[in-house]
């Protein structure tokens, strides 16, 4: 994430005490109350997409390992609050995958790999869109900061200093 630089000559407290334009304060509020929260939301959503890709890669690696394996598998199942129980999986030819909204679908291991590939492609497209959104918001912030600087400069000149 590229930082958005601010003109260090502009200080909201100074603006309020010197009676400079309320327009500058509104621009600052636009940045603080709308643009920054939107940018943070977009970045959080993008980070979640990266986490989904990581989880998909882990699952794909597990499937690759299990495709070469035969017979039952011993596992530990998280029952909640990091409390685990041992379990034996007799049929290792299929896997349940969460497809969203708490819904699970049973796939063969080959079908699961295909599903994960298509899901990853969709997530990568979402990441591109979110990255584009973040860049656009940063540009908007830069434009607003330039507007603040321009208004402040004009008012300093008008005030004779």
CSV table of C-alpha atoms in Angstrom, one decimal:
chain,number,residue,atom,x,y,z
A,1,UNK,CA,0.0,0.0,0.0
A,2,UNK,CA,1.4,3.3,-1.0
A,3,UNK,CA,1.2,6.0,1.6
A,4,UNK,CA,-0.7,9.2,0.8
A,5,UNK,CA,1.4,12.2,1.7
A,6,UNK,CA,-0.1,15.3,3.3
A,7,UNK,CA,1.0,18.8,3.1
A,8,UNK,CA,2.6,19.3,6.6
A,9,UNK,CA,1.7,23.0,6.5
A,10,UNK,CA,-2.0,22.3,6.9
A,11,UNK,CA,-3.2,21.6,10.4
A,12,UNK,CA,-6.9,21.4,11.2
A,13,UNK,CA,-6.5,23.0,14.6
A,14,UNK,CA,-4.7,26.0,13.0
A,15,UNK,CA,-7.5,26.2,10.4
A,16,UNK,CA,-10.2,26.3,13.0
A,17,UNK,CA,-8.5,28.9,15.0
A,18,UNK,CA,-7.5,31.2,12.1
A,19,UNK,CA,-11.0,31.0,10.6
A,20,UNK,CA,-9.8,29.6,7.2
A,21,UNK,CA,-12.4,28.1,4.9
A,22,UNK,CA,-14.9,25.5,6.1
A,23,UNK,CA,-14.3,23.9,2.8
A,24,UNK,CA,-10.9,22.6,3.9
A,25,UNK,CA,-12.5,21.1,7.0
A,26,UNK,CA,-15.2,19.4,4.8
A,27,UNK,CA,-12.4,18.0,2.6
A,28,UNK,CA,-10.6,16.7,5.6
A,29,UNK,CA,-13.8,15.1,6.9
A,30,UNK,CA,-14.4,13.5,3.5
A,31,UNK,CA,-11.0,11.8,3.7
A,32,UNK,CA,-11.3,10.8,7.4
A,33,UNK,CA,-15.0,9.7,7.4
A,34,UNK,CA,-15.5,8.3,3.9
A,35,UNK,CA,-12.3,7.6,1.9
A,36,UNK,CA,-10.1,6.1,4.6
A,37,UNK,CA,-12.8,3.7,5.9
A,38,UNK,CA,-13.6,2.6,2.3
A,39,UNK,CA,-9.9,2.0,1.6
A,40,UNK,CA,-9.6,0.0,4.8
A,41,UNK,CA,-12.6,-2.1,3.9
A,42,UNK,CA,-11.3,-2.8,0.4
A,43,UNK,CA,-7.9,-3.8,1.8
A,44,UNK,CA,-9.5,-6.1,4.4
A,45,UNK,CA,-11.5,-7.8,1.7
A,46,UNK,CA,-8.4,-8.2,-0.4
A,47,UNK,CA,-6.5,-9.7,2.5
A,48,UNK,CA,-9.4,-12.1,3.1
A,49,UNK,CA,-9.1,-13.2,-0.6
A,50,UNK,CA,-5.4,-13.8,-0.1
A,51,UNK,CA,-6.2,-16.0,3.0
A,52,UNK,CA,-8.8,-18.0,0.9
A,53,UNK,CA,-6.1,-18.6,-1.7
A,54,UNK,CA,-3.7,-19.8,1.0
A,55,UNK,CA,-6.3,-22.2,2.4
A,56,UNK,CA,-7.1,-23.5,-1.1
A,57,UNK,CA,-3.4,-24.2,-1.7
A,58,UNK,CA,-3.2,-26.1,1.6
A,59,UNK,CA,-6.2,-28.1,0.7
A,60,UNK,CA,-4.9,-28.8,-2.8
A,61,UNK,CA,-1.5,-30.0,-1.2
A,62,UNK,CA,-3.5,-32.3,1.1
A,63,UNK,CA,-5.5,-33.7,-1.8
A,64,UNK,CA,-2.4,-34.4,-3.8
A,65,UNK,CA,-0.9,-36.2,-0.8
A,66,UNK,CA,-4.1,-38.2,-0.3
A,67,UNK,CA,-4.5,-39.2,-3.9
A,68,UNK,CA,-1.4,-41.3,-3.7
A,69,UNK,CA,-2.5,-42.9,-0.4
A,70,UNK,CA,-4.7,-46.0,0.0
A,71,UNK,CA,-6.5,-47.3,3.0
A,72,UNK,CA,-8.0,-45.6,6.1
A,73,UNK,CA,-6.6,-42.4,7.5
A,74,UNK,CA,-6.1,-41.4,11.2
A,75,UNK,CA,-6.9,-37.7,11.9
A,76,UNK,CA,-7.5,-35.4,14.8
A,77,UNK,CA,-10.8,-33.5,14.6
A,78,UNK,CA,-11.2,-30.1,16.3
A,79,UNK,CA,-14.4,-30.3,18.3
A,80,UNK,CA,-14.2,-26.6,19.2
A,81,UNK,CA,-12.1,-24.4,21.5
A,82,UNK,CA,-9.0,-26.4,20.4
A,83,UNK,CA,-10.4,-29.6,21.9
A,84,UNK,CA,-9.4,-32.5,19.6
A,85,UNK,CA,-10.5,-36.1,19.2
A,86,UNK,CA,-9.0,-38.9,17.2
A,87,UNK,CA,-10.9,-40.2,14.3
A,88,UNK,CA,-10.5,-42.8,11.5
A,89,UNK,CA,-11.6,-41.9,8.0
A,90,UNK,CA,-12.4,-45.2,6.2
A,91,UNK,CA,-13.4,-43.7,2.7
A,92,UNK,CA,-10.6,-41.4,1.6
A,93,UNK,CA,-11.8,-41.2,-2.0
A,94,UNK,CA,-14.0,-38.1,-1.4
A,95,UNK,CA,-13.8,-34.9,0.6
A,96,UNK,CA,-16.4,-32.4,1.8
A,97,UNK,CA,-15.6,-28.8,0.9
A,98,UNK,CA,-17.3,-25.7,2.2
A,99,UNK,CA,-18.7,-23.8,-0.8
A,100,UNK,CA,-19.9,-20.9,1.2
A,101,UNK,CA,-22.8,-19.9,3.6
A,102,UNK,CA,-22.2,-23.1,5.6
A,103,UNK,CA,-22.9,-25.4,2.7
A,104,UNK,CA,-20.6,-28.4,2.1
A,105,UNK,CA,-20.4,-30.4,-1.1
A,106,UNK,CA,-18.9,-33.9,-1.3
A,107,UNK,CA,-16.3,-34.1,-4.1
A,108,UNK,CA,-14.1,-36.9,-5.3
A,109,UNK,CA,-10.5,-35.9,-4.9
A,110,UNK,CA,-10.1,-35.1,-8.6
A,111,UNK,CA,-13.3,-33.1,-8.6
A,112,UNK,CA,-12.2,-31.2,-5.6
A,113,UNK,CA,-8.9,-30.2,-7.3
A,114,UNK,CA,-10.9,-28.9,-10.3
A,115,UNK,CA,-13.3,-27.0,-8.0
A,116,UNK,CA,-10.3,-25.5,-6.1
A,117,UNK,CA,-8.7,-24.4,-9.4
A,118,UNK,CA,-11.9,-22.7,-10.6
A,119,UNK,CA,-12.4,-21.1,-7.2
A,120,UNK,CA,-8.9,-19.8,-7.2
A,121,UNK,CA,-9.3,-18.2,-10.6
A,122,UNK,CA,-12.5,-16.4,-9.4
A,123,UNK,CA,-10.7,-15.2,-6.2
A,124,UNK,CA,-7.7,-13.9,-8.3
A,125,UNK,CA,-10.2,-11.9,-10.4
A,126,UNK,CA,-11.7,-10.5,-7.2
A,127,UNK,CA,-8.2,-9.6,-5.9
A,128,UNK,CA,-7.5,-7.7,-9.2
A,129,UNK,CA,-10.8,-5.8,-8.8
A,130,UNK,CA,-10.2,-4.9,-5.2
A,131,UNK,CA,-6.6,-3.8,-6.0
A,132,UNK,CA,-8.0,-1.5,-8.7
A,133,UNK,CA,-10.6,-0.2,-6.2
A,134,UNK,CA,-7.9,0.5,-3.6
A,135,UNK,CA,-5.8,2.4,-6.2
A,136,UNK,CA,-8.8,4.5,-7.3
A,137,UNK,CA,-9.6,5.4,-3.7
A,138,UNK,CA,-5.9,6.4,-3.1
A,139,UNK,CA,-6.1,8.6,-6.2
A,140,UNK,CA,-9.3,10.2,-4.9
A,141,UNK,CA,-7.6,10.9,-1.6
A,142,UNK,CA,-4.6,12.4,-3.4
A,143,UNK,CA,-7.0,14.7,-5.4
A,144,UNK,CA,-8.8,15.8,-2.2
A,145,UNK,CA,-5.5,16.5,-0.5
A,146,UNK,CA,-4.3,18.6,-3.5
A,147,UNK,CA,-7.7,20.5,-3.3
A,148,UNK,CA,-7.0,21.2,0.4
A,149,UNK,CA,-3.6,22.5,-0.3
A,150,UNK,CA,-4.9,24.7,-3.2
A,151,UNK,CA,-7.7,26.2,-1.0
A,152,UNK,CA,-5.2,26.8,1.8
A,153,UNK,CA,-2.7,28.4,-0.5
A,154,UNK,CA,-5.3,30.7,-2.0
A,155,UNK,CA,-6.6,31.8,1.4
A,156,UNK,CA,-3.0,32.5,2.6
A,157,UNK,CA,-2.4,34.6,-0.4
A,158,UNK,CA,-5.8,36.4,0.1
A,159,UNK,CA,-4.9,37.0,3.7
A,160,UNK,CA,-1.6,38.6,2.7
A,161,UNK,CA,0.7,36.0,3.8
